[in-house]
């Protein structure tokens, strides 16, 4: 092994009918070369040689390669790399983030499969990747059904080299594939943005592993889909509509079973308190101050998002986490109006609490699932709203109650800083998301324009 007398030349295009590119270098006077079909791949290979030389790695005189570019590393496939990336990210990621990473890696893996006989059906590929390959424990740490194992064996053999992403043409094709759903129709802009973010982060990890000298996606000219972060003003319910909806919830499922009645307080917390659904699900009696008269308060410190057993460390359907985008032990104090105080007091008097003190629980005492309260909300909309309104986007999702709450506060003239503090958002995010939901701005602008024009009459 030698680390001296290493000379690396540039990339040379070969003048053949099908263009190809040579990388030439010498070790101890002996010349070596490698041929690539694109200039991007050739530049990537040359960058790896230069990096190894600058780092003082020893070069093999017989093969002309440094240790970091051994055969095993040079043949790393995307699928092998994706499994390594997943193992690195999984332990520190929230369950919902794990779901997003899983979905993104599966999409890119399908896009980077080469031509190989025996390709499984698309449904089988997605099932094997999403439900088995990109979930920890991984393929090497647990037993799989034979059919799944056969699919993943084919994927491992058909997966293209990770280095192919160094070619801008291939990288752009992979990014374009993220814009489509399985049926060939356009994917939502937010879905594409989320998948691209995972891929970019994965490429940063590839740089850390020494597979690329820089993120290969950085130089790709690709049109990102536009993502709107603004709340649609059509989903915002006014106070009269919100009260009608909350009343209708109490009729869902009949009085005796009380399927809807035990959820009234949950939805009221989203509307009167501006809580996120996962924050409302995690509320406990000890978190509340409920005076007989006047305003009360809720000390939020716990969320119970519904994600599924395979994504949580506990193996339960609901994760048990701190507040969104805050340190684990952080607490947010939310004043709650007398209307919500009365609803909470009535709820506690009627249903009590779960064994761990939670206000809202299923008939069996478990955590309320998102599917359960979503179904109840859809039934309530049909009861409370005229058919034409029920067919509109108005309060289509339970989360829209939070949008209605924050819009109401802003339109009432509450300072944006105070609204942001209660909602657990930054002022910048708050104003950008709810800009279209603030009434009265056009009237003020119209008056100013009219006054100005009148001066010249």
Coordinates of C-alpha atoms in Angstrom, one line a residue:
X1 CA 0.0 0.0 0.0
X2 CA 1.3 3.5 -0.9
X3 CA 0.0 6.9 -0.2
X4 CA 2.8 8.8 -2.2
X5 CA 3.0 9.7 -5.8
X6 CA -0.8 9.9 -6.4
X7 CA -1.7 12.0 -9.3
X8 CA -5.4 12.5 -10.4
X9 CA -6.2 14.0 -13.8
X10 CA -9.5 15.6 -14.8
X11 CA -12.5 14.0 -16.6
X12 CA -12.1 13.4 -20.3
X13 CA -14.9 12.9 -22.8
X14 CA -14.4 10.0 -25.2
X15 CA -15.3 10.9 -28.8
X16 CA -17.6 7.9 -29.5
X17 CA -21.1 7.7 -30.9
X18 CA -22.4 7.0 -27.4
X19 CA -20.7 9.6 -25.2
X20 CA -18.7 8.3 -22.2
X21 CA -16.3 9.9 -19.8
X22 CA -12.9 8.7 -18.5
X23 CA -11.4 9.4 -15.1
X24 CA -7.6 8.9 -15.1
X25 CA -5.2 8.8 -12.2
X26 CA -1.8 7.3 -11.3
X27 CA -0.4 5.6 -8.2
X28 CA 3.4 5.2 -8.0
X29 CA 3.7 5.9 -11.7
X30 CA 1.1 3.3 -12.7
X31 CA -1.9 4.7 -14.6
X32 CA -5.5 3.7 -13.9
X33 CA -8.8 4.7 -15.5
X34 CA -12.5 4.2 -15.1
X35 CA -15.3 4.9 -17.6
X36 CA -18.7 6.4 -16.9
X37 CA -21.7 7.0 -19.1
X38 CA -22.3 10.6 -17.7
X39 CA -20.1 13.4 -16.7
X40 CA -21.8 13.7 -13.3
X41 CA -20.9 10.2 -12.3
X42 CA -17.3 10.7 -13.5
X43 CA -17.0 13.9 -11.6
X44 CA -18.4 12.2 -8.5
X45 CA -15.8 9.4 -8.8
X46 CA -13.0 11.8 -9.3
X47 CA -14.1 13.8 -6.2
X48 CA -13.9 10.7 -4.1
X49 CA -10.4 10.0 -5.3
X50 CA -9.3 13.6 -4.6
X51 CA -10.9 13.5 -1.1
X52 CA -9.1 10.2 -0.3
X53 CA -5.8 11.7 -1.5
X54 CA -6.2 14.9 0.5
X55 CA -7.1 12.9 3.6
X56 CA -3.8 11.0 3.3
X57 CA -5.4 7.6 2.7
X58 CA -3.2 4.8 1.4
X59 CA -3.7 3.7 -2.2
X60 CA -3.4 0.1 -3.3
X61 CA -0.7 0.0 -6.0
X62 CA -2.3 -3.0 -7.8
X63 CA -5.9 -1.7 -7.9
X64 CA -5.1 2.1 -7.7
X65 CA -7.9 2.6 -5.1
X66 CA -7.8 3.9 -1.5
X67 CA -9.3 1.9 1.3
X68 CA -12.5 4.0 1.4
X69 CA -13.3 3.0 -2.2
X70 CA -13.0 -0.7 -1.7
X71 CA -15.3 -2.9 -3.7
X72 CA -17.8 -3.2 -0.9
X73 CA -18.2 0.6 -0.6
X74 CA -18.2 1.2 -4.4
X75 CA -21.1 -1.2 -4.8
X76 CA -23.4 0.3 -2.1
X77 CA -26.9 0.3 -3.5
X78 CA -29.6 2.8 -2.7
X79 CA -31.6 0.1 -0.8
X80 CA -28.6 -0.7 1.4
X81 CA -28.0 2.9 2.1
X82 CA -31.7 3.6 2.8
X83 CA -31.7 0.9 5.5
X84 CA -28.6 2.5 7.1
X85 CA -30.3 5.9 7.0
X86 CA -33.4 4.5 8.6
X87 CA -31.5 2.9 11.4
X88 CA -29.8 6.2 12.1
X89 CA -32.9 8.3 12.1
X90 CA -35.5 6.0 13.7
X91 CA -34.4 6.1 17.4
X92 CA -34.5 9.9 17.6
X93 CA -37.6 10.5 15.4
X94 CA -41.2 11.1 16.6
X95 CA -43.7 8.4 15.4
X96 CA -45.3 10.7 12.8
X97 CA -41.8 11.6 11.5
X98 CA -41.1 7.8 11.2
X99 CA -44.2 7.4 9.1
X100 CA -43.0 10.2 6.8
X101 CA -39.5 8.8 6.5
X102 CA -41.0 5.4 5.7
X103 CA -43.2 6.7 3.0
X104 CA -40.4 8.8 1.4
X105 CA -37.8 6.0 1.4
X106 CA -40.3 3.6 -0.2
X107 CA -41.1 6.0 -3.0
X108 CA -37.5 6.7 -3.8
X109 CA -36.6 3.0 -3.6
X110 CA -39.3 2.2 -6.2
X111 CA -37.9 5.0 -8.5
X112 CA -34.4 3.6 -8.2
X113 CA -35.2 0.0 -9.2
X114 CA -33.4 -1.3 -12.3
X115 CA -34.6 -3.7 -15.0
X116 CA -34.5 -7.2 -13.6
X117 CA -36.6 -10.3 -14.4
X118 CA -39.3 -11.3 -12.0
X119 CA -40.4 -7.8 -10.9
X120 CA -43.2 -8.0 -8.3
X121 CA -46.5 -6.2 -8.7
X122 CA -46.5 -2.6 -7.5
X123 CA -48.9 -3.4 -4.7
X124 CA -46.6 -6.1 -3.4
X125 CA -43.5 -3.9 -3.7
X126 CA -45.2 -1.1 -1.7
X127 CA -46.5 -3.5 0.9
X128 CA -43.1 -5.1 1.5
X129 CA -41.2 -1.8 1.6
X130 CA -43.7 0.2 3.8
X131 CA -44.8 -2.6 6.2
X132 CA -41.6 -4.5 6.5
X133 CA -38.4 -3.1 5.0
X134 CA -38.5 0.4 6.4
X135 CA -39.7 -0.3 9.9
X136 CA -37.4 -1.2 12.7
X137 CA -36.5 -3.9 13.6
X138 CA -35.2 -4.2 10.0
X139 CA -34.9 -7.0 7.5
X140 CA -31.7 -8.4 9.2
X141 CA -33.2 -8.4 12.7
X142 CA -36.5 -10.3 12.4
X143 CA -38.2 -13.1 10.4
X144 CA -40.4 -12.2 7.5
X145 CA -43.1 -14.2 5.7
X146 CA -41.7 -16.0 2.7
X147 CA -43.5 -13.9 0.1
X148 CA -42.2 -10.7 1.7
X149 CA -38.7 -12.0 2.0
X150 CA -38.8 -12.9 -1.8
X151 CA -39.9 -9.4 -2.7
X152 CA -37.2 -7.8 -0.6
X153 CA -34.6 -10.1 -2.0
X154 CA -35.6 -9.0 -5.5
X155 CA -35.4 -5.3 -4.4
X156 CA -32.0 -5.8 -3.0
X157 CA -30.7 -7.3 -6.3
X158 CA -32.5 -4.7 -8.5
X159 CA -31.7 -1.6 -6.5
X160 CA -29.5 0.8 -8.5
X161 CA -26.2 2.1 -7.0
X162 CA -26.4 5.0 -4.7
X163 CA -23.8 6.7 -6.9
X164 CA -26.4 7.0 -9.6
X165 CA -27.9 10.0 -7.8
X166 CA -24.7 11.8 -8.6
X167 CA -26.1 12.0 -12.2
X168 CA -28.4 15.1 -12.4
X169 CA -30.6 13.4 -15.0
X170 CA -31.3 10.5 -12.7
X171 CA -31.7 12.6 -9.7
X172 CA -34.2 14.8 -11.5
X173 CA -36.1 11.7 -12.6
X174 CA -36.3 10.5 -9.0
X175 CA -37.6 13.9 -7.8
X176 CA -40.2 14.0 -10.6
X177 CA -41.4 10.6 -9.5
X178 CA -42.3 12.0 -6.1
X179 CA -44.9 14.2 -7.8
X180 CA -47.1 11.3 -8.8
X181 CA -49.3 9.0 -6.8
X182 CA -49.6 5.2 -7.5
X183 CA -52.5 5.9 -9.9
X184 CA -50.4 8.3 -11.9
X185 CA -52.3 11.4 -10.8
X186 CA -50.5 14.4 -9.2
X187 CA -49.6 14.1 -5.5
X188 CA -50.4 16.9 -3.1
X189 CA -47.8 19.6 -3.0
X190 CA -47.2 19.1 0.8
X191 CA -46.6 15.4 0.2
X192 CA -44.0 16.1 -2.5
X193 CA -42.3 18.7 -0.2
X194 CA -42.2 16.2 2.7
X195 CA -40.7 13.4 0.6
X196 CA -38.1 15.7 -1.0
X197 CA -37.1 16.9 2.4
X198 CA -36.4 13.4 3.5
X199 CA -34.4 12.6 0.4
X200 CA -32.3 15.8 0.8
X201 CA -31.6 14.9 4.4
X202 CA -30.6 11.3 3.4
X203 CA -28.1 12.8 0.9
X204 CA -26.6 14.8 3.6
X205 CA -26.1 11.6 5.5
X206 CA -24.5 10.1 2.4
X207 CA -22.0 13.0 2.4
X208 CA -21.2 12.2 6.0
X209 CA -20.5 8.6 5.1
X210 CA -18.1 9.8 2.3
X211 CA -20.3 8.5 -0.5
X212 CA -20.5 12.0 -2.0
X213 CA -18.3 15.1 -1.7
X214 CA -21.4 17.3 -1.6
X215 CA -25.1 16.8 -1.7
X216 CA -25.8 15.7 -5.3
X217 CA -29.3 17.3 -5.2
X218 CA -28.0 20.8 -4.7
X219 CA -27.2 21.3 -8.4
X220 CA -30.3 19.7 -9.8
X221 CA -32.6 22.2 -11.6
X222 CA -36.0 21.0 -10.5
X223 CA -39.3 22.9 -10.2
X224 CA -40.6 22.5 -6.7
X225 CA -44.4 22.4 -6.3
X226 CA -45.8 25.4 -4.6
X227 CA -47.1 24.7 -1.1
X228 CA -49.7 27.0 0.4
X229 CA -49.4 27.3 4.2
X230 CA -52.4 29.7 4.5
X231 CA -55.6 28.5 6.1
X232 CA -58.6 28.4 3.7
X233 CA -61.1 30.9 5.0
X234 CA -63.9 28.7 3.8
X235 CA -63.1 26.1 6.6
X236 CA -63.6 28.7 9.4
X237 CA -66.8 28.4 11.3
X238 CA -68.4 31.5 12.9
X239 CA -69.5 31.3 16.5
X240 CA -73.1 30.5 15.7
X241 CA -72.0 27.6 13.4
X242 CA -69.5 26.3 15.9
X243 CA -72.2 26.2 18.7
X244 CA -74.6 24.3 16.4
X245 CA -71.9 21.8 15.6
X246 CA -71.0 21.2 19.2
X247 CA -74.7 20.8 20.1
X248 CA -75.0 18.2 17.2
X249 CA -72.1 16.2 18.5
X250 CA -74.1 15.4 21.7
X251 CA -76.8 13.7 19.5
X252 CA -74.3 11.3 17.8
X253 CA -74.7 7.7 18.8
X254 CA -77.8 8.2 21.0
X255 CA -78.1 9.4 24.6
X256 CA -77.6 6.2 26.4
X257 CA -74.4 5.0 24.7
X258 CA -73.1 8.6 24.8
X259 CA -70.7 8.1 22.0
X260 CA -71.0 11.8 21.0
X261 CA -71.7 13.3 24.4
X262 CA -68.4 12.1 25.8
X263 CA -66.7 13.9 22.9
X264 CA -68.4 17.3 23.2
X265 CA -65.7 18.6 25.6
X266 CA -62.9 17.4 23.3
X267 CA -64.2 19.4 20.3
X268 CA -65.0 22.4 22.6
X269 CA -61.4 22.4 23.7
X270 CA -60.3 22.8 20.1
X271 CA -62.8 25.6 19.5
X272 CA -62.9 27.6 22.7
X273 CA -59.3 26.9 23.7
X274 CA -57.6 26.6 20.3
X275 CA -56.0 23.3 21.3
X276 CA -54.6 20.9 18.8
X277 CA -56.5 17.5 18.7
X278 CA -53.6 15.6 20.2
X279 CA -53.3 18.2 23.0
X280 CA -57.1 17.9 23.8
X281 CA -56.9 14.1 23.8
X282 CA -54.0 14.2 26.4
X283 CA -55.8 16.6 28.8
X284 CA -56.0 15.5 32.4
X285 CA -58.1 16.9 35.3
X286 CA -54.9 17.9 37.2
X287 CA -54.0 20.1 34.2
X288 CA -57.1 22.3 34.6
X289 CA -58.2 25.2 36.8
X290 CA -62.0 25.3 36.6
X291 CA -63.5 28.0 38.9
X292 CA -67.3 28.3 39.4
X293 CA -67.3 31.7 37.7
X294 CA -65.0 33.4 35.2
X295 CA -62.1 32.3 33.2
X296 CA -60.2 29.1 33.9
X297 CA -56.8 27.8 32.6
X298 CA -55.2 24.7 31.1
X299 CA -51.6 23.8 31.6
X300 CA -50.6 21.9 28.5
X301 CA -47.6 19.6 28.7
X302 CA -48.7 16.4 27.1
X303 CA -49.9 15.2 23.7
X304 CA -51.3 11.9 22.6
X305 CA -51.1 11.7 18.8
X306 CA -52.6 8.6 17.1
X307 CA -50.0 7.0 14.8
X308 CA -50.2 3.2 15.0
X309 CA -48.4 0.4 17.0
X310 CA -45.6 -0.1 14.5
X311 CA -44.4 3.5 14.8
X312 CA -44.2 3.9 18.6
X313 CA -41.5 2.6 20.9
X314 CA -44.2 1.5 23.4
X315 CA -46.1 -0.6 20.9
X316 CA -49.3 1.4 21.6
X317 CA -51.5 3.1 19.0
X318 CA -51.0 6.5 20.7
X319 CA -47.6 8.1 21.4
X320 CA -47.1 9.9 24.7
X321 CA -45.1 13.1 24.0
X322 CA -44.5 16.7 25.0
X323 CA -45.8 19.7 23.2
X324 CA -45.2 20.1 19.5
X325 CA -41.9 21.8 18.5
X326 CA -41.0 22.4 22.2
X327 CA -38.6 20.8 24.7
X328 CA -40.0 17.7 26.3
X329 CA -40.7 19.3 29.7
X330 CA -42.1 22.6 28.4
X331 CA -45.5 23.8 29.6
X332 CA -48.0 26.1 27.8
X333 CA -50.6 28.0 29.8
X334 CA -53.9 28.5 27.9
X335 CA -56.6 30.7 29.4
X336 CA -60.0 29.1 28.8
X337 CA -63.3 31.1 28.6
X338 CA -66.2 30.5 31.0
X339 CA -68.1 28.6 28.2
X340 CA -65.4 26.0 28.1
X341 CA -65.0 25.9 31.9
X342 CA -68.7 25.0 32.1
X343 CA -68.4 22.3 29.5
X344 CA -65.5 20.7 31.3
X345 CA -67.2 20.8 34.6
X346 CA -70.3 19.2 33.2
X347 CA -68.2 16.5 31.4
X348 CA -66.3 15.7 34.7
X349 CA -69.6 15.5 36.6
X350 CA -71.1 13.1 34.0
X351 CA -68.2 10.9 32.9
X352 CA -65.4 11.4 35.4
X353 CA -61.9 10.6 34.3
X354 CA -60.0 7.6 33.0
X355 CA -57.7 5.7 35.3
X356 CA -54.8 8.0 34.7
X357 CA -56.9 11.2 35.1
X358 CA -57.6 11.9 31.4
X359 CA -60.8 13.8 30.6
X360 CA -61.6 12.1 27.4
X361 CA -61.5 8.3 26.9
X362 CA -63.3 5.6 25.0
X363 CA -66.1 3.4 26.4
X364 CA -63.4 0.9 27.5
X365 CA -61.3 3.6 29.2
X366 CA -58.7 3.7 26.4
X367 CA -57.3 6.7 24.6
X368 CA -59.7 8.2 22.1
X369 CA -58.6 7.3 18.6
X370 CA -58.5 9.9 15.8
X371 CA -60.7 7.7 13.6
X372 CA -63.4 7.6 16.4
X373 CA -63.7 11.3 16.9
X374 CA -63.3 12.0 13.1
X375 CA -66.3 9.7 12.4
X376 CA -68.4 11.4 15.2
X377 CA -67.5 14.8 13.7
X378 CA -68.7 13.8 10.2
X379 CA -72.0 12.6 11.6
X380 CA -72.4 15.9 13.6
X381 CA -71.8 18.0 10.5
X382 CA -74.7 16.3 8.7
X383 CA -76.9 16.9 11.7
X384 CA -76.0 20.6 12.2
X385 CA -75.5 22.0 8.7
X386 CA -77.8 22.4 5.7
X387 CA -76.9 20.0 2.9
X388 CA -75.3 22.7 0.8
X389 CA -73.1 23.8 3.7
X390 CA -72.3 20.3 4.7
X391 CA -71.0 19.7 1.2
X392 CA -68.7 22.7 1.5
X393 CA -65.3 22.8 3.2
X394 CA -66.7 24.5 6.3
X395 CA -65.3 22.8 9.5
X396 CA -64.6 19.6 7.4
X397 CA -62.0 18.3 9.9
X398 CA -61.9 18.6 13.7
X399 CA -58.7 20.5 13.3
X400 CA -60.7 23.3 11.6
X401 CA -62.1 24.1 15.0
X402 CA -58.7 25.3 16.0
X403 CA -58.5 27.4 12.8
X404 CA -61.9 28.9 13.7
X405 CA -60.7 29.7 17.3
X406 CA -57.5 31.5 16.2
X407 CA -59.3 33.4 13.4
X408 CA -61.9 34.5 15.9
X409 CA -59.3 35.8 18.4
X410 CA -57.5 37.7 15.7
X411 CA -60.7 39.2 14.4
X412 CA -61.7 40.2 17.9
X413 CA -58.6 42.4 18.0
X414 CA -56.5 40.2 20.4
X415 CA -52.8 41.1 20.0
X416 CA -51.1 38.6 17.6
X417 CA -48.3 37.9 20.2
X418 CA -50.9 36.8 22.8
X419 CA -52.7 34.7 20.2
X420 CA -49.5 33.0 19.2
X421 CA -48.6 32.3 22.8
X422 CA -51.9 30.7 23.5
X423 CA -51.8 28.7 20.3
X424 CA -48.2 27.5 20.6
X425 CA -47.1 29.1 17.4
X426 CA -44.7 31.9 16.4
X427 CA -46.2 35.2 15.5
X428 CA -44.7 34.9 12.0
X429 CA -46.3 31.5 11.4
X430 CA -49.6 32.7 12.9
X431 CA -49.9 35.8 10.7
X432 CA -48.8 34.0 7.5
X433 CA -51.3 31.1 8.0
X434 CA -54.3 33.2 9.0
X435 CA -53.8 36.2 6.8
X436 CA -56.8 35.4 4.6
X437 CA -59.0 34.7 7.7
X438 CA -58.7 38.2 9.2
X439 CA -61.8 40.2 8.3
X440 CA -62.1 44.0 8.1
X441 CA -58.8 44.7 6.3
X442 CA -60.5 45.3 2.9
X443 CA -63.0 47.7 4.4
X444 CA -60.2 49.7 6.0
X445 CA -58.3 49.8 2.8
X446 CA -61.4 50.8 0.8
X447 CA -62.1 53.7 3.2
X448 CA -58.6 55.0 2.9
X449 CA -58.6 54.8 -1.0
X450 CA -62.1 56.5 -1.0
X451 CA -60.9 59.3 1.2
X452 CA -57.8 59.9 -1.0
X453 CA -59.9 60.0 -4.2
X454 CA -62.4 62.3 -2.6
X455 CA -59.7 64.9 -1.9
X456 CA -59.2 65.3 -5.7
X457 CA -62.9 65.6 -6.6

